[in-house]
Short mmCIF file of C-alpha atoms and ligand atoms in Angstrom, two decimals:
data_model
loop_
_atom_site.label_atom_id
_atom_site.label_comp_id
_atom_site.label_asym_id
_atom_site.label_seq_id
_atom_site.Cartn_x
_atom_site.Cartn_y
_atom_site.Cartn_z
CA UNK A 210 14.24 16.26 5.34
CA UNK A 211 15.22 12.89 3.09
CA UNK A 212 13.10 10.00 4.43
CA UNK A 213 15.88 7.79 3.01
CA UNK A 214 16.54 4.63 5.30
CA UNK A 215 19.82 4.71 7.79
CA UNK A 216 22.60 2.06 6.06
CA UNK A 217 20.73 -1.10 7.55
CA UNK A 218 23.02 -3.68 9.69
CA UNK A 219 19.76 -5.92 10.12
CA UNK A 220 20.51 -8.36 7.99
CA UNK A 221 16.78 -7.78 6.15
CA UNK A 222 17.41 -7.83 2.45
CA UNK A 223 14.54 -5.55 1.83
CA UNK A 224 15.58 -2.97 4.29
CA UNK A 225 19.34 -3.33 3.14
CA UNK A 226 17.25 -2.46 -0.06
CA UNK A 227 15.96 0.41 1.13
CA UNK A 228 18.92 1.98 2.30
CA UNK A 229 20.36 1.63 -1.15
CA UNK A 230 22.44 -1.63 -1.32
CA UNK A 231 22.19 -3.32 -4.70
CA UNK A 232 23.81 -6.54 -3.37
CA UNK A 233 22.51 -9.89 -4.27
CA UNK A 234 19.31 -10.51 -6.15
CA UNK A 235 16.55 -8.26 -5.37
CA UNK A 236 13.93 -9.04 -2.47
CA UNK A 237 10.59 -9.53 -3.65
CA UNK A 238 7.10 -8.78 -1.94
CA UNK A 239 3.68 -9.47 -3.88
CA UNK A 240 1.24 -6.36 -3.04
CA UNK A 241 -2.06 -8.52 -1.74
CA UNK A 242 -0.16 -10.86 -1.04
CA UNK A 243 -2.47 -12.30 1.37
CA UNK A 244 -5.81 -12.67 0.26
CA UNK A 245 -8.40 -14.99 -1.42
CA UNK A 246 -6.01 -16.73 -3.54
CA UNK A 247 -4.51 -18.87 -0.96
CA UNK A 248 -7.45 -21.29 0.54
CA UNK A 249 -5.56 -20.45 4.09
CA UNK A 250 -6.88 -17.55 3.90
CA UNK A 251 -10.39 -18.59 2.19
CA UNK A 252 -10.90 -21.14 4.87
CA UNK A 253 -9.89 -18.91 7.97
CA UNK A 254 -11.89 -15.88 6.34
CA UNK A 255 -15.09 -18.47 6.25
CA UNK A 256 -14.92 -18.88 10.21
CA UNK A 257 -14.26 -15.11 10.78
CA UNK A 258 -17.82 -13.24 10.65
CA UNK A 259 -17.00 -10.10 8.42
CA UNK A 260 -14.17 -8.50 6.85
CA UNK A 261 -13.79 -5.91 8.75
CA UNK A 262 -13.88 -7.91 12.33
CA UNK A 263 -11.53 -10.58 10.87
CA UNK A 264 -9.03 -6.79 10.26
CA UNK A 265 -9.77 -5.99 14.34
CA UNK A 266 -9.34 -9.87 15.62
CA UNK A 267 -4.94 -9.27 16.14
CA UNK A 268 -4.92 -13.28 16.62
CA UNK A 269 -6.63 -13.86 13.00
CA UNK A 270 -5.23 -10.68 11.21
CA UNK A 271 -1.80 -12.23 12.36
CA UNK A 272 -2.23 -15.60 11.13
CA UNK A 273 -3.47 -13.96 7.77
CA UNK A 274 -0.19 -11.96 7.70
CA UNK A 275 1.94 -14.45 7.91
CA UNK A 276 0.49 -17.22 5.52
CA UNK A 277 2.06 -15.97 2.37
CA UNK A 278 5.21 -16.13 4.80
CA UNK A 279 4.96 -19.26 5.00
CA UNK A 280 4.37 -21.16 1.58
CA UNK A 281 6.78 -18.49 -0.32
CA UNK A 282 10.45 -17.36 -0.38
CA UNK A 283 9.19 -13.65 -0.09
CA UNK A 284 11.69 -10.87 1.80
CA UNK A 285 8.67 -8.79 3.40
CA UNK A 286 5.44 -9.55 5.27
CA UNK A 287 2.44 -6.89 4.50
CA UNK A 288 0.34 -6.30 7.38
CA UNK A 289 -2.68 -7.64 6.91
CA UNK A 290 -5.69 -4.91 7.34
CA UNK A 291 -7.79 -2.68 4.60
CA UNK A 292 -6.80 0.90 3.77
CA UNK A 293 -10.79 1.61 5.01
CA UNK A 294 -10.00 0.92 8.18
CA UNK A 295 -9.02 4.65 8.98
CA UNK A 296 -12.32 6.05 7.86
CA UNK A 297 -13.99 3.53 9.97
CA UNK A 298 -11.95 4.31 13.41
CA UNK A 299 -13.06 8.41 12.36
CA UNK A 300 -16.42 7.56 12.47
CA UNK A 301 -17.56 6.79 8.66
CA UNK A 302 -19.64 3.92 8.66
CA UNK A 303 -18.26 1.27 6.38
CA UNK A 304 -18.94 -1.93 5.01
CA UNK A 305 -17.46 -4.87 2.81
CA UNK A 306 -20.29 -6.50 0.95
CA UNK A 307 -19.54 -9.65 -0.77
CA UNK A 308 -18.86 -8.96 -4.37
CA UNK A 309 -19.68 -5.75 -4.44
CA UNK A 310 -16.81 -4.15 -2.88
CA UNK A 311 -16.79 -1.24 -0.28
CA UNK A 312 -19.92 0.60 0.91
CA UNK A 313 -19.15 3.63 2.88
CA UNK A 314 -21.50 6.63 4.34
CA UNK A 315 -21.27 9.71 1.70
CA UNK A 316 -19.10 12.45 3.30
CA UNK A 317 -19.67 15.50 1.08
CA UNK A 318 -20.50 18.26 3.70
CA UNK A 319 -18.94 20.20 5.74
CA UNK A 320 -20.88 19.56 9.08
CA UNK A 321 -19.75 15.93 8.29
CA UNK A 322 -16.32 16.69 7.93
CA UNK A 323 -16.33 18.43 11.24
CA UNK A 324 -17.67 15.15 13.34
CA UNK A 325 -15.16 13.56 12.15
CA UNK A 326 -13.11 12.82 15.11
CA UNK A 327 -9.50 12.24 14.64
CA UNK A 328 -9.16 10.93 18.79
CA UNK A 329 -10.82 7.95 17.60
CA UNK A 330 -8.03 6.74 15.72
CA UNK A 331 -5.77 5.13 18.60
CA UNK A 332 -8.31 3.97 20.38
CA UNK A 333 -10.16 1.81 17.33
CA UNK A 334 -7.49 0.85 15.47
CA UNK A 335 -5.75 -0.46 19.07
CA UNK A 336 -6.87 -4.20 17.88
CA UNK A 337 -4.43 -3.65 14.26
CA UNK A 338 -1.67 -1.97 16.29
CA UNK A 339 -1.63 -5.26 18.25
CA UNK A 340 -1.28 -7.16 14.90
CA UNK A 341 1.61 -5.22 14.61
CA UNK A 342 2.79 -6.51 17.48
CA UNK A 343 2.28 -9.63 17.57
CA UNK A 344 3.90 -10.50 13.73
CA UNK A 345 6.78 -9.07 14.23
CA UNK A 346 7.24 -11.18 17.18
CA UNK A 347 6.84 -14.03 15.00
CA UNK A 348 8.33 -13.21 12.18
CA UNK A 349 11.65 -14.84 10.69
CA UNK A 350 14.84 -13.14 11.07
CA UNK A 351 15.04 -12.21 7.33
CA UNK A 352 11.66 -11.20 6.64
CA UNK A 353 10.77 -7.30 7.59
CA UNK A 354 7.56 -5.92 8.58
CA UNK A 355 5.90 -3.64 6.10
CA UNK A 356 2.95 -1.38 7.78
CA UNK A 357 0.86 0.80 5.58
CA UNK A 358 -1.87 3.02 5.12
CA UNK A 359 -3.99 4.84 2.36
CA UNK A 360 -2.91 8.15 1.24
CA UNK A 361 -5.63 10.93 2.42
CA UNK A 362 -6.78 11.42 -1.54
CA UNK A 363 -7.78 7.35 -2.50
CA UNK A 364 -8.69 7.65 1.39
CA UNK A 365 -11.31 10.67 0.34
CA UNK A 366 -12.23 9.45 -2.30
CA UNK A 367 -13.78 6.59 -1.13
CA UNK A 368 -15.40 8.34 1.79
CA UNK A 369 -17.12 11.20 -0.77
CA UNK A 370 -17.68 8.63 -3.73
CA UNK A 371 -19.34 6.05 -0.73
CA UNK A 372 -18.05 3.43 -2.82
CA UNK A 373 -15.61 1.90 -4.86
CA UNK A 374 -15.74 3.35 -8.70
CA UNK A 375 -13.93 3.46 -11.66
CA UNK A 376 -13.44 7.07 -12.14
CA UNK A 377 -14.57 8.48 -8.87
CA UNK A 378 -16.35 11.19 -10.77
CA UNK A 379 -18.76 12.57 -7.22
CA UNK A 380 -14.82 12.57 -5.41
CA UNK A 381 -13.45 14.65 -8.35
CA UNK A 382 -16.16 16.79 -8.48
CA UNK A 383 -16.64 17.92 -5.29
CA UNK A 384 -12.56 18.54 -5.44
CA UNK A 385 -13.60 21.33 -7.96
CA UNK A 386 -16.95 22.75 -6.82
CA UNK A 387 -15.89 22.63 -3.12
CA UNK A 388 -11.68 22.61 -2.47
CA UNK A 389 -11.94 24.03 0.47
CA UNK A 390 -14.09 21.08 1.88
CA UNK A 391 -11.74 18.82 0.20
CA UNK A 392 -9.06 20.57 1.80
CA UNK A 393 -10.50 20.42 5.51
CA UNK A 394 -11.42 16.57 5.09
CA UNK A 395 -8.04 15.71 3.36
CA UNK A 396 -6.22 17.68 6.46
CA UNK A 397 -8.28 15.65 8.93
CA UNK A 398 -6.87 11.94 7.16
CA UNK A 399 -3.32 13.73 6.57
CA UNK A 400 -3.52 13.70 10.67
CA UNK A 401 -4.87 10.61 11.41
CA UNK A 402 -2.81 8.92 8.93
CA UNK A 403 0.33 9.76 10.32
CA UNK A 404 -0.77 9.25 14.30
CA UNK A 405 -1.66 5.88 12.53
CA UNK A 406 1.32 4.85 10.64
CA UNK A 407 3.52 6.19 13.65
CA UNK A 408 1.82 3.53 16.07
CA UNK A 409 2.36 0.78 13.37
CA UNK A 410 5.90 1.88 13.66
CA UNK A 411 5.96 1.95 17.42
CA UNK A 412 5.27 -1.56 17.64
CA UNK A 413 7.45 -3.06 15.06
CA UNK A 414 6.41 -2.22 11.34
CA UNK A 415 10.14 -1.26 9.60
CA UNK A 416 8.88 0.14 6.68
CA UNK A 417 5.28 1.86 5.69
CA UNK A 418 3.95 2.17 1.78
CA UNK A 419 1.29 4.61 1.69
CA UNK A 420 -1.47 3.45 -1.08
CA UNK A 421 -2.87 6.17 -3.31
CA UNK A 422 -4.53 4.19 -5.59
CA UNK A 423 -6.80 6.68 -7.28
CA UNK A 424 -3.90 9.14 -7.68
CA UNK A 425 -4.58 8.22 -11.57
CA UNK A 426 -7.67 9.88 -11.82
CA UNK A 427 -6.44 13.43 -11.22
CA UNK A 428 -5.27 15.90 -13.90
CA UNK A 429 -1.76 16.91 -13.16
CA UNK A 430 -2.67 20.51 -11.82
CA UNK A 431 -4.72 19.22 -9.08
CA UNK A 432 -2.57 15.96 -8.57
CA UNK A 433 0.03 18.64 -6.62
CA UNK A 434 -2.84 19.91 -4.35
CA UNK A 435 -4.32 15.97 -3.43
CA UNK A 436 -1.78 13.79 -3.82
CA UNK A 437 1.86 15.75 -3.74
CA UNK A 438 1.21 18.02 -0.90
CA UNK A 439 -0.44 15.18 1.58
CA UNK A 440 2.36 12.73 0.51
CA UNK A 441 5.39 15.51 1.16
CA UNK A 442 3.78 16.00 4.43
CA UNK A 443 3.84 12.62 5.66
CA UNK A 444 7.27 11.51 4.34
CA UNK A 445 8.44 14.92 5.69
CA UNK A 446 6.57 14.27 9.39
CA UNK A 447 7.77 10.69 9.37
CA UNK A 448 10.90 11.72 8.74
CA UNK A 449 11.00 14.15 11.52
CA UNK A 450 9.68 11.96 14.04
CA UNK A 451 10.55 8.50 13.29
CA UNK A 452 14.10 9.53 11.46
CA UNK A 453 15.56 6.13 9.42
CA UNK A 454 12.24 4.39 8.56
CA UNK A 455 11.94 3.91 5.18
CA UNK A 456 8.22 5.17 3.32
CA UNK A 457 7.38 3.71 -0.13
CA UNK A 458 5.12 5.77 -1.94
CA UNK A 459 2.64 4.32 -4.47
CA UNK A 460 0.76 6.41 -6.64
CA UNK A 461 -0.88 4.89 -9.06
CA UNK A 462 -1.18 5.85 -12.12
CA UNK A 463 0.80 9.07 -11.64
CA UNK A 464 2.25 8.77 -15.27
CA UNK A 465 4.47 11.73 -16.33
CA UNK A 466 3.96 12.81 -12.72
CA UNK A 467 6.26 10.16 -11.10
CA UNK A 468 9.04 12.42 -11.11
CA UNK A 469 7.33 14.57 -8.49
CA UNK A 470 6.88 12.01 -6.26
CA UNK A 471 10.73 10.93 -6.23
CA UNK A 472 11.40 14.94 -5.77
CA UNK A 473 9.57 14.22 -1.92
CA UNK A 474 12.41 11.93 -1.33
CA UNK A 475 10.33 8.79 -0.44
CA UNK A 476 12.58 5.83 0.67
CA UNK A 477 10.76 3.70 -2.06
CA UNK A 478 8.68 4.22 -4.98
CA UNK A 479 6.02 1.97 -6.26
CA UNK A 480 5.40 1.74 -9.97
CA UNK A 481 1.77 0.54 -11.13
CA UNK A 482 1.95 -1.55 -14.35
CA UNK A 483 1.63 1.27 -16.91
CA UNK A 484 5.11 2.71 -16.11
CA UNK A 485 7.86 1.61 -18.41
CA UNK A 486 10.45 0.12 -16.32
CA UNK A 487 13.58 1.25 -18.50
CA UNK A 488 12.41 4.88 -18.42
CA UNK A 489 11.74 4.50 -14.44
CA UNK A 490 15.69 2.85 -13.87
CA UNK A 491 16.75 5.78 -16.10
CA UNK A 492 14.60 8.79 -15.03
CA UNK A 493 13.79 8.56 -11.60
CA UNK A 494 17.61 8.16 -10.60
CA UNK A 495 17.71 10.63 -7.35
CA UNK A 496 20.31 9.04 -5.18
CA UNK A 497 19.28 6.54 -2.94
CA UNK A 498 15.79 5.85 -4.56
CA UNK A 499 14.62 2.83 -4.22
CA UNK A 500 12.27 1.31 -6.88
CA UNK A 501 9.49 -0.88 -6.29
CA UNK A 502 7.69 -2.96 -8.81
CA UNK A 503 6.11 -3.90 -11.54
CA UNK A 504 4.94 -6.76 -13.12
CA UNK A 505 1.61 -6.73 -14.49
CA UNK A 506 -0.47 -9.07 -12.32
CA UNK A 507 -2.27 -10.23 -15.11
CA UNK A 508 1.39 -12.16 -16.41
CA UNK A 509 0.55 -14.42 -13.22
CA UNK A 510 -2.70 -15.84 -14.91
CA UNK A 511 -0.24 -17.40 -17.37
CA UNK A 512 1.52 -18.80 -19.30
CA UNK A 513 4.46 -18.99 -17.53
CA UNK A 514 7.03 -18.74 -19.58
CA UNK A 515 5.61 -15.30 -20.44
CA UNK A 516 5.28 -14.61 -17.16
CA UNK A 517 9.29 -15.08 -16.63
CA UNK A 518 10.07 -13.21 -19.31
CA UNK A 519 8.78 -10.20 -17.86
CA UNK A 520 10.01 -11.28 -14.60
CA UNK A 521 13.74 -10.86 -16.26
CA UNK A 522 12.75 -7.56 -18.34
CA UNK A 523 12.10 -6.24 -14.94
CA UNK A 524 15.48 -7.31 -13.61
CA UNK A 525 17.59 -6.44 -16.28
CA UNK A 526 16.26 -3.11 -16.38
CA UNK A 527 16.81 -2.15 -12.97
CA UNK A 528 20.01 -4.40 -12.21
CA UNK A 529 23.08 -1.89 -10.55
CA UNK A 530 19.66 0.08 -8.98
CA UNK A 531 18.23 -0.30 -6.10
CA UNK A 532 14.97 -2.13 -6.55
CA UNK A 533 12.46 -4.52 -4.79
CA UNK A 534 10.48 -7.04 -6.98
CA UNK A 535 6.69 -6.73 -7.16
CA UNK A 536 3.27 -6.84 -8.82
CA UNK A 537 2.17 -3.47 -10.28
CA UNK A 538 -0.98 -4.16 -8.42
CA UNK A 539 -2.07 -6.74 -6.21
CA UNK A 540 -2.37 -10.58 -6.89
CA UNK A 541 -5.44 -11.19 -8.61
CA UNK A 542 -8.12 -13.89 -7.07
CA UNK A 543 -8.42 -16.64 -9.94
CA UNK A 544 -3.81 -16.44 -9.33
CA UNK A 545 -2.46 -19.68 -8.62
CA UNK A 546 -0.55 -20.22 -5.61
CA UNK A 547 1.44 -22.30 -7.41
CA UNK A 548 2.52 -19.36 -9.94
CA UNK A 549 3.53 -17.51 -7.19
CA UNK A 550 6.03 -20.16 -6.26
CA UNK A 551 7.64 -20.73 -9.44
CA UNK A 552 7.75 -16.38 -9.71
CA UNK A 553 9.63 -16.84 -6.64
CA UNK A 554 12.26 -19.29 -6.78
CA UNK A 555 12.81 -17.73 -10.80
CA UNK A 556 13.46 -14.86 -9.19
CA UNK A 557 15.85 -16.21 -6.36
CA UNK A 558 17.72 -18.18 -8.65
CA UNK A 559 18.01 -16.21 -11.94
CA UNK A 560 21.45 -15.19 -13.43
CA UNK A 561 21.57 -12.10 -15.21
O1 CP3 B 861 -1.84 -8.72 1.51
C1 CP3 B 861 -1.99 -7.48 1.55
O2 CP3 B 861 -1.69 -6.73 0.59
C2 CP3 B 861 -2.43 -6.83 2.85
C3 CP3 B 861 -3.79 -6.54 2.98
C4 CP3 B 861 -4.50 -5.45 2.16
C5 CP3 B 861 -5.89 -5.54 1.87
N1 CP3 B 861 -6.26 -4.37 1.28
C6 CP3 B 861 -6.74 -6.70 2.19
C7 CP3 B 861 -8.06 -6.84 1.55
C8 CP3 B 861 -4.04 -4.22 1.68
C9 CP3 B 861 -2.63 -3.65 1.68
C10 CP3 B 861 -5.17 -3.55 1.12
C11 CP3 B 861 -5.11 -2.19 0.54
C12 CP3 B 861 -6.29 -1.64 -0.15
N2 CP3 B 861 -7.61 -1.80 0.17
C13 CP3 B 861 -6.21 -0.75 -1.23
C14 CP3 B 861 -4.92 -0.23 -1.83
C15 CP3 B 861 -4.29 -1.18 -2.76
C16 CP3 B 861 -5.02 -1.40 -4.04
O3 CP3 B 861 -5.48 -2.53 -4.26
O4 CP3 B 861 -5.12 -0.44 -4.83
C17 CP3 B 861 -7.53 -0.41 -1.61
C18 CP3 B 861 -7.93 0.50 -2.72
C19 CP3 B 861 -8.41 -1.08 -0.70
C20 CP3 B 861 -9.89 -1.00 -0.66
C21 CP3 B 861 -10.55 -2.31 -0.79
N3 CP3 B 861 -10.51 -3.31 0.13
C22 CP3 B 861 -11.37 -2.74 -1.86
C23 CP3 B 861 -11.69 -1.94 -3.10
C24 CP3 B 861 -11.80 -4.03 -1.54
C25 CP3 B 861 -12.81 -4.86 -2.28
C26 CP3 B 861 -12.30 -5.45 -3.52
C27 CP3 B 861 -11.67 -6.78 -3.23
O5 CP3 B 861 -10.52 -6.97 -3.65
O6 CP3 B 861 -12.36 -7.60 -2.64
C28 CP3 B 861 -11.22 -4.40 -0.30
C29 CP3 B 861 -11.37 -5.68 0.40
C30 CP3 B 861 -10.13 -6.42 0.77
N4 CP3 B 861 -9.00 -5.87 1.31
C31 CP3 B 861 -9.94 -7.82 0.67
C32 CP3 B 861 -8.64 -8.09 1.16
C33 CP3 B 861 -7.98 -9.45 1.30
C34 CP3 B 861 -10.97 -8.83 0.18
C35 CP3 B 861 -12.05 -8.97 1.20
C36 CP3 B 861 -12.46 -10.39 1.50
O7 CP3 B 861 -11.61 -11.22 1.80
O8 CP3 B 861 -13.65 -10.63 1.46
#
């Protein structure tokens, strides 16, 4: 089954995108786009206890959503939410602590894995389905409504690891000592995920990227059994059930591996920073694909002119292609709002 989008009449440039129109410059989204760059968001996050209940308060999580809508030309609206929040509705105690990231209860046995309970999902994560909701009600007519989740590896990996990490050397090591458990615990967030990004659909996300940010830390042989597999079954289930909504896939730092992610027939593909964008426009061609990406967010920090110069790299190598604009990772904190602006209207205004 080809996840690839239905021709879109909605007038959405990024969905138009995503059903493989190459008309008119490209639409652009930032990935964390909304966030502690913008003192909006700063100031609101200040009054809103912590992270986590600011992600379950629909009225604040909205008004978060939207702000980079507002002050920027940008073709897409993120949902605004954490990728942590499905471990949390299955039970797994987490917790944001201020500059130090994500703390999460160690899941590394099996009689953990099995009190997991995947009938929790709907029910907790009720408050982010009404985000949903309630953006795209206020959305503009242009701007589409991007949903998303974590793939079930990055997912796992936080859950075994208990925390963020560079390597996530406890995640990749219980992979090897103990697949099966691996297995059973990725199969419990394949499940959940997709109950999950179905209900973002149901009330009004038009597109879903699935995040599998620690794709990169897997050696190719056991990238298939993590990352692939769970990936081809969501695209494949979504597909099936909610036929003509676009999935972007994003696994970063898949390297040489890329091609097998295009093979799933995703609507979209995301490319992190490391992937050379002429070699992506030529090699990962499959008809229809839509690319996604890639500046380095580290060309935001400046100078600009720099900055725009990659900006056009990106569009010269992917012009006749399908393609949506973005970071190769998400805005950086010290970015300046202002940066973001200029990116912007370069990027609505450029010749080729
Ligand atoms: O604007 C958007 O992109 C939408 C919101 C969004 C957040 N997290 C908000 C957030 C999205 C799409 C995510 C995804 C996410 N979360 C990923 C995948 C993308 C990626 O960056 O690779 C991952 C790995 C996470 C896990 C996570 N959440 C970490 C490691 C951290 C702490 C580090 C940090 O940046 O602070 C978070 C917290 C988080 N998620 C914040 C925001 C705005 C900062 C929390 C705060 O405001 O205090």
């Amino acid at each position: 089954l080809n996840n690839r989008a239905e021709p879109s009449r909605s007038g959405k440039p990024l969905l138009e995108r995503l059903a493989g129109s190459t008309a008119g410059p490209p639409p652009v989204w930032l990935m964390r786009q909304a966030g502690r760059y913008l003192p909006e968001y700063r100031e609101l996050r200040a009054s809103a206890g912590s992270f986590l209940e600011l992600c379950y308060t629909p009225e604040l999580a909205a008004e978060v959503t939207l702000q980079p809508v507002r002050r920027f030309a940008i073709d897409a609206a993120i949902l605004f939410s954490d990728i942590l929040v499905v471990p949390d509705a299955l039970g797994i105690e987490v917790r944001f602590v201020a500059g130090e990231g994500p703390q999460l209860e160690p899941v590394r046995t099996r009689s953990r894995v099995e009190r997991l309970d995947p009938d929790r999902v709907r029910t907790h994560l009720a408050p982010v389905i009404e985000t949903v909701r309630r953006v795209r009600a206020d959305l503009p007519a242009k701007v589409a409504l991007i949903g998303f989740a974590g793939a079930p590896w990055t997912v796992a990996a936080y859950a075994i690891e208990g925390c963020g990490s560079r390597d996530f050397l406890e995640a990749r090591r219980l992979a090897r000592s103990q697949p099966e458990l691996v297995a059973e615990l990725i199969d419990v967030l394949c499940e959940a995920t997709i109950a999950y990004l179905i209900a973002q659909i149901d009330a009004g996300a038009e597109v879903v990227q699935l995040f599998d940010s620690w794709a990169g830390v897997l050696p190719t042989d056991e990238l298939e059994r993590w990352c692939l597999e769970p990936a081809r079954r969501i695209v494949t289930q979504i597909g099936a059930e909610r036929p003509g909504v676009p999935v972007i896939l994003f696994p970063r730092g898949a390297g040489v591996s890329y091609p097998c992610f295009a093979d799933l027939g995703p609507a979209g593909l995301a490319l992190d920073t490391t992937v050379p964008i002429d070699w992506a426009a030529r090699s990962l061609s499959r008809p229809g694909l839509c690319l996604q990406g890639n500046l380095d967010p580290v060309a935001l920090l400046g100078p600009e002119a720099a900055m725009l110069e990659s900006a056009r790299t990106i569009l010269e190598a992917t012009a006749g292609r399908p393609h949506i604009f973005n970071l190769g990772h998400g805005v950086l904190p010290d970015t300046r709002p202002e940066t973001v602006s200029r990116l912007v209207s370069y990027l609505k205004s450029v010749e080729l």
